[in-house]
Amino acid sequence: VNPIGCGDCLAAGTAWGLARGDSLVDAVRLGIAAAADNCIDVYSHDVGIVPGPRGFTLLVGGGLGMSFGVKATHPRLADPLGVVEAERLTAAIEAIISIHLDHGNRTNRKLARLKYVLDEWGLERFKTEFEMRLGGPVAPPEQLAWRSASDHLGWHAQADGSWMLGVPVPSGRIRDVEGARWRTALREAVERFRLGVRLTPQQNVLLIGIPAGAREEVRRTLSGHGVRLAEQLPPVVREALACVSLPTCGLALAEAERVLPEIMDGIHGVLAESGLGEQAVSVRIAGCPNGCSRPYTAEIGIVGQSVDLYTVFLGASPLGTRLGSVFAEKVPRREIAVRLAPVVRLYASERGTNEAFGDFCHRLGMASLQAEERTVAS
Ligand code: SF4
């Protein structure tokens, strides 16, 4: 579900497409979210699936990829299509994909996505075609109410009496580096305590099935190898994502994973200066507008534009239900935190009770935030 980095999904999709005689098939991203918990960014998928009391609410037409300078491309959140029962779920997904294959753009890979069929047709026409292919109507979608989109880091009790530990892994890179041996630490904990492992779309690791009596030993095992646990990291740092970008990805326009620590130091510093060092704000960095780290659904999205220059997006919902808007373009990497500082100070002084950073930026609008930044700079 939602691999980070374009290579795996593109290769898998292309292989599948070639096998059926269609060289333009890309990956079709399916996401399944538990009700009220949007930690997988369900609206960013081609097809989102959310279980509920009447069956599965289907969301269609999400996708975050875009190309700078190609106006027809843009990030898009999925629309609620309807509710299907478990018996028809597979057939419903097949019907959705078949519409994409029959009516999507088959000549330009940049436009060969389900979301553009939704753009062109609108939801009502899409639903009519979908129900015709499915062989019957579907019930109206549930009103989805999300409580959280954070990544279950730290300790959580499981239903069977055991515990789960969410371990933050910077950029999802499980390796041994100087000062922190993630690979060795995770291997030792898993083998010694026979733990289950879940990898998350936010690039972290969940260790599951930890006996209550082993919690301290697991913690000590990880800490002994230099792994910092969630409570040892500022919230803005532990929730940050970056795609692989350079040197791995051939589509990269700017650094992402390798500059994540530097950028996050700067952003955390700016938050701390305003007394917000413990504030949770989602930050995601992508090396190009394809947006594999989902920057457009982050409260601060940073997207590589060209060598060392980035577009900064603000105003997305912390629940993943609203896209961000362009705040500034062609921002040099070392100026990102500086350019954000006036907005952070404004947030610190004028936010509403419990108002998230992304909601605040959205409420004020980009024009106001840009004016604030210009005023401070002049
Ligand atoms: S550089 Fe672009 S295509 Fe490559 S992983 Fe990052 S966002 Fe995806």
Tab-separated table of C-alpha atoms and ligand atoms in Angstrom:
chain	number	residue	atom	x	y	z
A	1	VAL	CA	0.000	0.000	0.000
A	2	ASN	CA	1.431	3.298	-1.120
A	3	PRO	CA	5.139	2.544	-1.455
A	4	ILE	CA	7.404	5.531	-0.979
A	5	GLY	CA	9.481	6.224	-4.051
A	6	CYS	CA	8.329	5.854	-7.608
A	7	GLY	CA	10.520	3.011	-8.776
A	8	ASP	CA	8.800	0.003	-7.247
A	9	CYS	CA	5.234	0.871	-8.078
A	10	LEU	CA	6.034	2.086	-11.575
A	11	ALA	CA	7.950	-1.084	-12.372
A	12	ALA	CA	5.194	-3.311	-11.020
A	13	GLY	CA	2.497	-1.393	-12.868
A	14	THR	CA	4.421	-1.377	-16.115
A	15	ALA	CA	5.095	-5.126	-15.914
A	16	TRP	CA	1.416	-5.778	-15.308
A	17	GLY	CA	0.468	-3.494	-18.180
A	18	LEU	CA	2.887	-5.112	-20.624
A	19	ALA	CA	1.494	-8.524	-19.704
A	20	ARG	CA	-1.954	-7.359	-20.844
A	21	GLY	CA	-0.659	-5.559	-23.928
A	22	ASP	CA	-0.870	-1.988	-22.566
A	23	SER	CA	2.471	-0.262	-22.150
A	24	LEU	CA	1.060	2.801	-20.403
A	25	VAL	CA	-0.376	1.209	-17.303
A	26	ASP	CA	1.098	2.760	-14.178
A	27	ALA	CA	0.551	1.506	-10.668
A	28	VAL	CA	-2.967	1.670	-9.290
A	29	ARG	CA	-2.642	2.686	-5.680
A	30	LEU	CA	-5.116	1.138	-3.266
A	31	GLY	CA	-5.303	2.259	0.347
A	32	ILE	CA	-7.331	0.730	3.175
A	33	ALA	CA	-7.860	2.965	6.210
A	34	ALA	CA	-9.459	2.103	9.515
A	35	ALA	CA	-12.439	4.316	10.229
A	36	ALA	CA	-11.445	7.632	11.857
A	37	ASP	CA	-7.694	6.968	11.433
A	38	ASN	CA	-6.166	8.472	8.301
A	39	CYS	CA	-2.540	7.547	8.970
A	40	ILE	CA	-2.275	6.084	5.446
A	41	ASP	CA	-3.401	9.271	3.657
A	42	VAL	CA	-6.356	7.446	2.140
A	43	TYR	CA	-7.501	10.339	-0.068
A	44	SER	CA	-4.191	10.308	-1.925
A	45	HIS	CA	-4.883	6.902	-3.487
A	46	ASP	CA	-6.504	5.995	-6.795
A	47	VAL	CA	-8.921	3.906	-4.762
A	48	GLY	CA	-9.405	4.395	-1.029
A	49	ILE	CA	-11.323	1.823	1.008
A	50	VAL	CA	-12.771	2.629	4.420
A	51	PRO	CA	-14.722	-0.032	6.348
A	52	GLY	CA	-17.879	1.031	8.155
A	53	PRO	CA	-21.136	-0.361	9.540
A	54	ARG	CA	-22.812	-0.652	6.100
A	55	GLY	CA	-19.823	-1.999	4.179
A	56	PHE	CA	-16.835	-0.298	2.557
A	57	THR	CA	-16.898	3.347	1.554
A	58	LEU	CA	-14.979	3.722	-1.693
A	59	LEU	CA	-13.006	6.866	-2.483
A	60	VAL	CA	-11.859	7.332	-6.076
A	61	GLY	CA	-9.538	9.560	-8.044
A	62	GLY	CA	-6.858	10.557	-5.575
A	63	GLY	CA	-3.276	11.040	-6.707
A	64	LEU	CA	-0.567	13.530	-5.856
A	65	GLY	CA	1.751	13.511	-8.847
A	66	MET	CA	2.114	16.620	-10.979
A	67	SER	CA	4.659	18.198	-13.305
A	68	PHE	CA	5.794	21.786	-12.975
A	69	GLY	CA	4.898	23.641	-16.160
A	70	VAL	CA	2.265	21.095	-17.293
A	71	LYS	CA	-0.965	22.826	-16.327
A	72	ALA	CA	-3.147	19.770	-16.889
A	73	THR	CA	-1.382	17.888	-14.086
A	74	HIS	CA	-2.111	18.516	-10.434
A	75	PRO	CA	-2.500	16.774	-7.084
A	76	ARG	CA	-6.041	15.659	-6.323
A	77	LEU	CA	-7.830	14.124	-3.353
A	78	ALA	CA	-10.204	11.220	-3.896
A	79	ASP	CA	-13.976	11.704	-4.041
A	80	PRO	CA	-16.427	9.547	-2.047
A	81	LEU	CA	-18.162	7.200	-4.501
A	82	GLY	CA	-20.412	4.985	-2.402
A	83	VAL	CA	-20.631	2.003	-0.080
A	84	VAL	CA	-20.290	-1.605	-1.253
A	85	GLU	CA	-20.729	-4.778	0.745
A	86	ALA	CA	-17.765	-7.113	1.295
A	87	GLU	CA	-19.044	-9.573	-1.337
A	88	ARG	CA	-18.870	-6.911	-4.065
A	89	LEU	CA	-15.663	-5.169	-2.990
A	90	THR	CA	-13.310	-6.932	-5.418
A	91	ALA	CA	-15.744	-6.539	-8.310
A	92	ALA	CA	-16.148	-2.857	-7.455
A	93	ILE	CA	-12.388	-2.246	-7.545
A	94	GLU	CA	-12.157	-4.102	-10.860
A	95	ALA	CA	-14.960	-1.949	-12.249
A	96	ILE	CA	-13.135	1.233	-11.196
A	97	ILE	CA	-9.855	0.118	-12.749
A	98	SER	CA	-11.585	-0.971	-15.939
A	99	ILE	CA	-13.045	2.537	-16.353
A	100	HIS	CA	-9.555	3.949	-16.009
A	101	LEU	CA	-8.182	1.533	-18.600
A	102	ASP	CA	-11.012	2.131	-21.078
A	103	HIS	CA	-11.424	5.892	-20.697
A	104	GLY	CA	-8.185	7.232	-19.203
A	105	ASN	CA	-5.517	8.932	-21.276
A	106	ARG	CA	-3.561	6.183	-23.041
A	107	THR	CA	-1.018	8.319	-24.863
A	108	ASN	CA	0.600	10.569	-22.246
A	109	ARG	CA	1.953	8.956	-19.094
A	110	LYS	CA	1.711	12.228	-17.169
A	111	LEU	CA	-2.063	12.196	-17.733
A	112	ALA	CA	-2.636	8.430	-17.537
A	113	ARG	CA	-4.214	8.524	-14.101
A	114	LEU	CA	-7.690	7.789	-12.849
A	115	LYS	CA	-7.917	11.225	-11.258
A	116	TYR	CA	-8.048	12.901	-14.656
A	117	VAL	CA	-11.024	10.738	-15.681
A	118	LEU	CA	-12.770	12.060	-12.561
A	119	ASP	CA	-11.763	15.613	-13.502
A	120	GLU	CA	-13.133	15.237	-17.011
A	121	TRP	CA	-16.312	13.345	-16.208
A	122	GLY	CA	-17.262	14.569	-12.772
A	123	LEU	CA	-18.337	12.212	-9.977
A	124	GLU	CA	-21.940	11.679	-11.126
A	125	ARG	CA	-21.035	10.430	-14.607
A	126	PHE	CA	-18.284	8.265	-13.122
A	127	LYS	CA	-20.715	6.751	-10.633
A	128	THR	CA	-23.259	5.971	-13.362
A	129	GLU	CA	-20.631	4.156	-15.424
A	130	PHE	CA	-19.301	2.396	-12.319
A	131	GLU	CA	-22.724	1.094	-11.274
A	132	MET	CA	-23.421	-0.069	-14.803
A	133	ARG	CA	-20.183	-2.081	-14.840
A	134	LEU	CA	-20.770	-3.387	-11.332
A	135	GLY	CA	-24.254	-4.521	-12.282
A	136	GLY	CA	-26.224	-2.517	-9.736
A	137	PRO	CA	-26.376	0.602	-7.579
A	138	VAL	CA	-24.294	1.279	-4.498
A	139	ALA	CA	-25.390	3.008	-1.308
A	140	PRO	CA	-24.358	6.636	-0.650
A	141	PRO	CA	-20.958	7.013	1.026
A	142	GLU	CA	-20.622	7.265	4.787
A	143	GLN	CA	-19.909	10.677	6.254
A	144	LEU	CA	-16.295	10.003	7.205
A	145	ALA	CA	-15.021	11.708	10.358
A	146	TRP	CA	-11.267	11.512	10.950
A	147	ARG	CA	-9.772	11.890	14.406
A	148	SER	CA	-6.085	11.497	13.622
A	149	ALA	CA	-3.533	11.014	10.872
A	150	SER	CA	-0.435	10.579	13.001
A	151	ASP	CA	1.660	7.449	12.812
A	152	HIS	CA	1.099	5.488	16.034
A	153	LEU	CA	4.603	6.188	17.287
A	154	GLY	CA	5.481	5.353	20.885
A	155	TRP	CA	3.768	2.783	23.100
A	156	HIS	CA	0.205	1.579	22.513
A	157	ALA	CA	-1.698	-1.187	24.275
A	158	GLN	CA	-3.012	-3.952	22.005
A	159	ALA	CA	-6.335	-5.715	22.446
A	160	ASP	CA	-4.697	-9.001	23.531
A	161	GLY	CA	-2.830	-7.402	26.436
A	162	SER	CA	0.482	-7.061	24.617
A	163	TRP	CA	2.019	-3.750	23.477
A	164	MET	CA	2.972	-2.072	20.216
A	165	LEU	CA	5.927	0.271	19.865
A	166	GLY	CA	6.018	2.702	16.942
A	167	VAL	CA	9.666	3.436	16.131
A	168	PRO	CA	10.475	6.548	14.064
A	169	VAL	CA	12.909	5.765	11.234
A	170	PRO	CA	14.269	8.840	9.423
A	171	SER	CA	13.170	8.588	5.770
A	172	GLY	CA	12.403	4.915	6.402
A	173	ARG	CA	16.064	4.027	5.973
A	174	ILE	CA	16.731	0.962	8.123
A	175	ARG	CA	20.495	0.855	8.202
A	176	ASP	CA	23.401	1.122	10.575
A	177	VAL	CA	25.012	4.543	10.603
A	178	GLU	CA	27.436	6.188	12.960
A	179	GLY	CA	25.659	6.779	16.242
A	180	ALA	CA	22.471	4.802	15.446
A	181	ARG	CA	22.301	1.185	14.318
A	182	TRP	CA	18.628	0.880	13.283
A	183	ARG	CA	19.149	-2.361	11.359
A	184	THR	CA	21.007	-4.110	14.145
A	185	ALA	CA	18.650	-2.781	16.824
A	186	LEU	CA	15.452	-3.795	15.056
A	187	ARG	CA	16.821	-7.213	14.111
A	188	GLU	CA	17.910	-7.889	17.694
A	189	ALA	CA	14.578	-6.800	19.172
A	190	VAL	CA	12.542	-8.810	16.657
A	191	GLU	CA	14.610	-11.978	16.956
A	192	ARG	CA	15.013	-11.868	20.712
A	193	PHE	CA	11.389	-11.157	21.567
A	194	ARG	CA	9.836	-12.758	18.431
A	195	LEU	CA	7.978	-9.573	17.552
A	196	GLY	CA	5.732	-8.832	14.614
A	197	VAL	CA	6.680	-5.964	12.296
A	198	ARG	CA	4.552	-3.501	10.322
A	199	LEU	CA	5.990	-0.922	7.947
A	200	THR	CA	3.956	2.267	7.665
A	201	PRO	CA	3.265	4.656	4.757
A	202	GLN	CA	4.877	7.321	6.952
A	203	GLN	CA	8.164	5.414	6.687
A	204	ASN	CA	8.237	4.111	10.249
A	205	VAL	CA	8.256	0.675	11.883
A	206	LEU	CA	5.678	-0.705	14.297
A	207	LEU	CA	6.875	-3.542	16.534
A	208	ILE	CA	3.853	-5.527	17.656
A	209	GLY	CA	3.090	-8.245	20.136
A	210	ILE	CA	5.496	-7.016	22.819
A	211	PRO	CA	4.748	-8.776	26.129
A	212	ALA	CA	4.065	-6.270	28.910
A	213	GLY	CA	6.988	-7.644	30.903
A	214	ALA	CA	9.404	-7.121	27.998
A	215	ARG	CA	8.718	-3.448	27.338
A	216	GLU	CA	11.700	-2.156	29.249
A	217	GLU	CA	14.025	-4.728	27.671
A	218	VAL	CA	12.847	-3.798	24.159
A	219	ARG	CA	13.353	-0.123	24.912
A	220	ARG	CA	16.811	-0.800	26.274
A	221	THR	CA	17.736	-2.926	23.253
A	222	LEU	CA	16.832	-0.148	20.823
A	223	SER	CA	18.363	2.630	22.900
A	224	GLY	CA	21.515	0.579	23.365
A	225	HIS	CA	22.115	0.785	19.635
A	226	GLY	CA	21.533	4.530	19.556
A	227	VAL	CA	17.964	4.427	18.220
A	228	ARG	CA	16.022	7.407	19.472
A	229	LEU	CA	12.422	6.633	20.333
A	230	ALA	CA	9.445	8.866	19.661
A	231	GLU	CA	9.481	10.581	23.051
A	232	GLN	CA	13.094	11.618	22.495
A	233	LEU	CA	12.328	13.512	19.297
A	234	PRO	CA	10.339	16.726	18.767
A	235	PRO	CA	6.953	15.910	17.192
A	236	VAL	CA	7.752	17.896	14.036
A	237	VAL	CA	10.911	15.842	13.501
A	238	ARG	CA	9.509	12.405	14.217
A	239	GLU	CA	6.547	12.877	11.836
A	240	ALA	CA	8.623	14.246	8.920
A	241	LEU	CA	8.940	12.359	5.629
A	242	ALA	CA	11.216	12.585	2.608
A	243	CYS	CA	11.335	10.623	-0.620
A	244	VAL	CA	14.554	8.911	-1.696
A	245	SER	CA	15.357	11.471	-4.404
A	246	LEU	CA	19.090	11.862	-5.160
A	247	PRO	CA	21.115	9.795	-5.752
A	248	THR	CA	18.623	6.928	-6.148
A	249	CYS	CA	15.799	8.375	-8.220
A	250	GLY	CA	16.365	9.314	-11.839
A	251	LEU	CA	13.487	11.810	-11.775
A	252	ALA	CA	14.856	13.896	-8.911
A	253	LEU	CA	15.281	17.637	-9.417
A	254	ALA	CA	16.618	18.411	-5.935
A	255	GLU	CA	17.781	16.669	-2.777
A	256	ALA	CA	15.195	15.298	-0.323
A	257	GLU	CA	16.227	12.417	1.980
A	258	ARG	CA	19.807	13.621	2.360
A	259	VAL	CA	18.743	17.156	3.361
A	260	LEU	CA	15.854	16.133	5.614
A	261	PRO	CA	17.866	16.466	8.873
A	262	GLU	CA	19.161	19.913	7.942
A	263	ILE	CA	15.754	21.233	6.888
A	264	MET	CA	14.052	19.777	9.951
A	265	ASP	CA	16.648	21.312	12.263
A	266	GLY	CA	15.805	24.676	10.749
A	267	ILE	CA	12.038	24.255	10.965
A	268	HIS	CA	12.171	22.923	14.501
A	269	GLY	CA	14.400	25.838	15.451
A	270	VAL	CA	11.880	28.316	14.077
A	271	LEU	CA	9.049	26.606	15.963
A	272	ALA	CA	11.089	26.544	19.183
A	273	GLU	CA	11.880	30.270	18.905
A	274	SER	CA	8.130	30.897	19.003
A	275	GLY	CA	7.589	28.576	21.957
A	276	LEU	CA	6.227	25.824	19.710
A	277	GLY	CA	9.042	23.302	19.965
A	278	GLU	CA	6.616	20.576	21.053
A	279	GLN	CA	4.008	21.426	18.405
A	280	ALA	CA	3.126	18.668	15.931
A	281	VAL	CA	3.305	19.940	12.360
A	282	SER	CA	3.578	17.554	9.425
A	283	VAL	CA	6.488	18.304	7.076
A	284	ARG	CA	7.205	16.332	3.920
A	285	ILE	CA	9.950	16.828	1.370
A	286	ALA	CA	9.953	15.539	-2.206
A	287	GLY	CA	12.745	15.782	-4.730
A	288	CYS	CA	10.397	16.562	-7.610
A	289	PRO	CA	6.697	17.343	-8.185
A	290	ASN	CA	5.772	13.668	-8.519
A	291	GLY	CA	5.353	13.961	-4.774
A	292	CYS	CA	6.104	10.393	-3.664
A	293	SER	CA	6.448	11.523	-0.031
A	294	ARG	CA	2.980	13.129	-0.299
A	295	PRO	CA	4.063	16.752	0.326
A	296	TYR	CA	0.752	18.168	-0.891
A	297	THR	CA	-1.115	16.663	2.074
A	298	ALA	CA	1.470	17.893	4.603
A	299	GLU	CA	0.962	21.071	6.594
A	300	ILE	CA	4.361	22.135	5.235
A	301	GLY	CA	5.095	20.573	1.847
A	302	ILE	CA	8.528	21.140	0.298
A	303	VAL	CA	8.926	20.120	-3.337
A	304	GLY	CA	12.138	20.181	-5.357
A	305	GLN	CA	11.880	22.529	-8.325
A	306	SER	CA	15.475	22.561	-9.545
A	307	VAL	CA	18.931	22.192	-8.030
A	308	ASP	CA	18.673	23.450	-4.438
A	309	LEU	CA	15.417	25.338	-5.110
A	310	TYR	CA	12.060	24.319	-3.668
A	311	THR	CA	8.376	25.217	-3.839
A	312	VAL	CA	6.812	25.475	-0.388
A	313	PHE	CA	3.166	24.516	0.124
A	314	LEU	CA	1.128	25.455	3.200
A	315	GLY	CA	-2.425	25.012	4.407
A	316	ALA	CA	-3.087	21.290	4.027
A	317	SER	CA	-5.231	19.668	6.682
A	318	PRO	CA	-3.401	17.723	9.406
A	319	LEU	CA	-6.009	15.009	8.785
A	320	GLY	CA	-5.113	14.581	5.118
A	321	THR	CA	-8.453	15.910	3.875
A	322	ARG	CA	-7.290	19.132	2.188
A	323	LEU	CA	-4.370	19.906	-0.117
A	324	GLY	CA	-1.874	22.661	0.543
A	325	SER	CA	-1.409	25.727	-1.670
A	326	VAL	CA	1.745	27.326	-3.029
A	327	PHE	CA	3.193	29.728	-0.465
A	328	ALA	CA	6.557	30.415	-2.095
A	329	GLU	CA	8.486	29.255	-5.145
A	330	LYS	CA	12.157	28.838	-5.934
A	331	VAL	CA	13.160	29.000	-2.291
A	332	PRO	CA	16.823	28.077	-1.733
A	333	ARG	CA	17.159	25.166	0.674
A	334	ARG	CA	18.957	27.204	3.312
A	335	GLU	CA	16.203	29.851	3.278
A	336	ILE	CA	13.241	27.531	3.800
A	337	ALA	CA	13.094	27.889	7.590
A	338	VAL	CA	13.800	31.635	7.393
A	339	ARG	CA	10.918	32.142	4.947
A	340	LEU	CA	8.591	30.172	7.211
A	341	ALA	CA	9.552	32.070	10.363
A	342	PRO	CA	7.105	35.010	9.954
A	343	VAL	CA	4.217	32.589	9.383
A	344	VAL	CA	5.184	30.547	12.432
A	345	ARG	CA	5.365	33.694	14.574
A	346	LEU	CA	1.945	34.768	13.335
A	347	TYR	CA	0.598	31.316	14.140
A	348	ALA	CA	2.087	31.450	17.620
A	349	SER	CA	0.372	34.747	18.387
A	350	GLU	CA	-2.949	34.476	16.538
A	351	ARG	CA	-3.962	30.822	16.357
A	352	GLY	CA	-7.275	29.683	17.720
A	353	THR	CA	-7.643	27.179	20.551
A	354	ASN	CA	-6.258	23.852	19.361
A	355	GLU	CA	-6.004	25.209	15.827
A	356	ALA	CA	-3.502	23.186	13.816
A	357	PHE	CA	-0.807	24.951	11.794
A	358	GLY	CA	-2.260	23.765	8.490
A	359	ASP	CA	-5.770	24.888	9.433
A	360	PHE	CA	-4.446	28.286	10.508
A	361	CYS	CA	-2.605	28.786	7.197
A	362	HIS	CA	-5.697	27.743	5.281
A	363	ARG	CA	-7.909	30.113	7.292
A	364	LEU	CA	-5.668	33.098	6.655
A	365	GLY	CA	-5.016	32.222	3.016
A	366	MET	CA	-1.806	32.386	1.037
A	367	ALA	CA	-2.167	36.079	0.141
A	368	SER	CA	-2.185	37.074	3.834
A	369	LEU	CA	0.709	34.793	4.689
A	370	GLN	CA	2.769	36.074	1.781
A	371	ALA	CA	1.998	39.674	2.776
A	372	GLU	CA	3.135	38.932	6.319
A	373	GLU	CA	6.366	37.482	5.021
A	374	ARG	CA	6.980	40.530	2.777
A	375	THR	CA	6.282	42.916	5.648
A	376	VAL	CA	8.792	41.203	7.891
A	377	ALA	CA	11.399	41.001	5.128
A	378	SER	CA	11.144	44.710	4.177
B	1	SF4	S1	12.458	12.551	-6.721
B	1	SF4	FE1	10.343	12.666	-7.454
B	1	SF4	S2	9.917	10.718	-8.494
B	1	SF4	FE2	11.807	10.467	-7.294
B	1	SF4	S3	11.125	9.548	-5.359
B	1	SF4	FE3	11.188	11.791	-5.071
B	1	SF4	S4	9.144	12.555	-5.573
B	1	SF4	FE4	9.326	10.443	-6.368
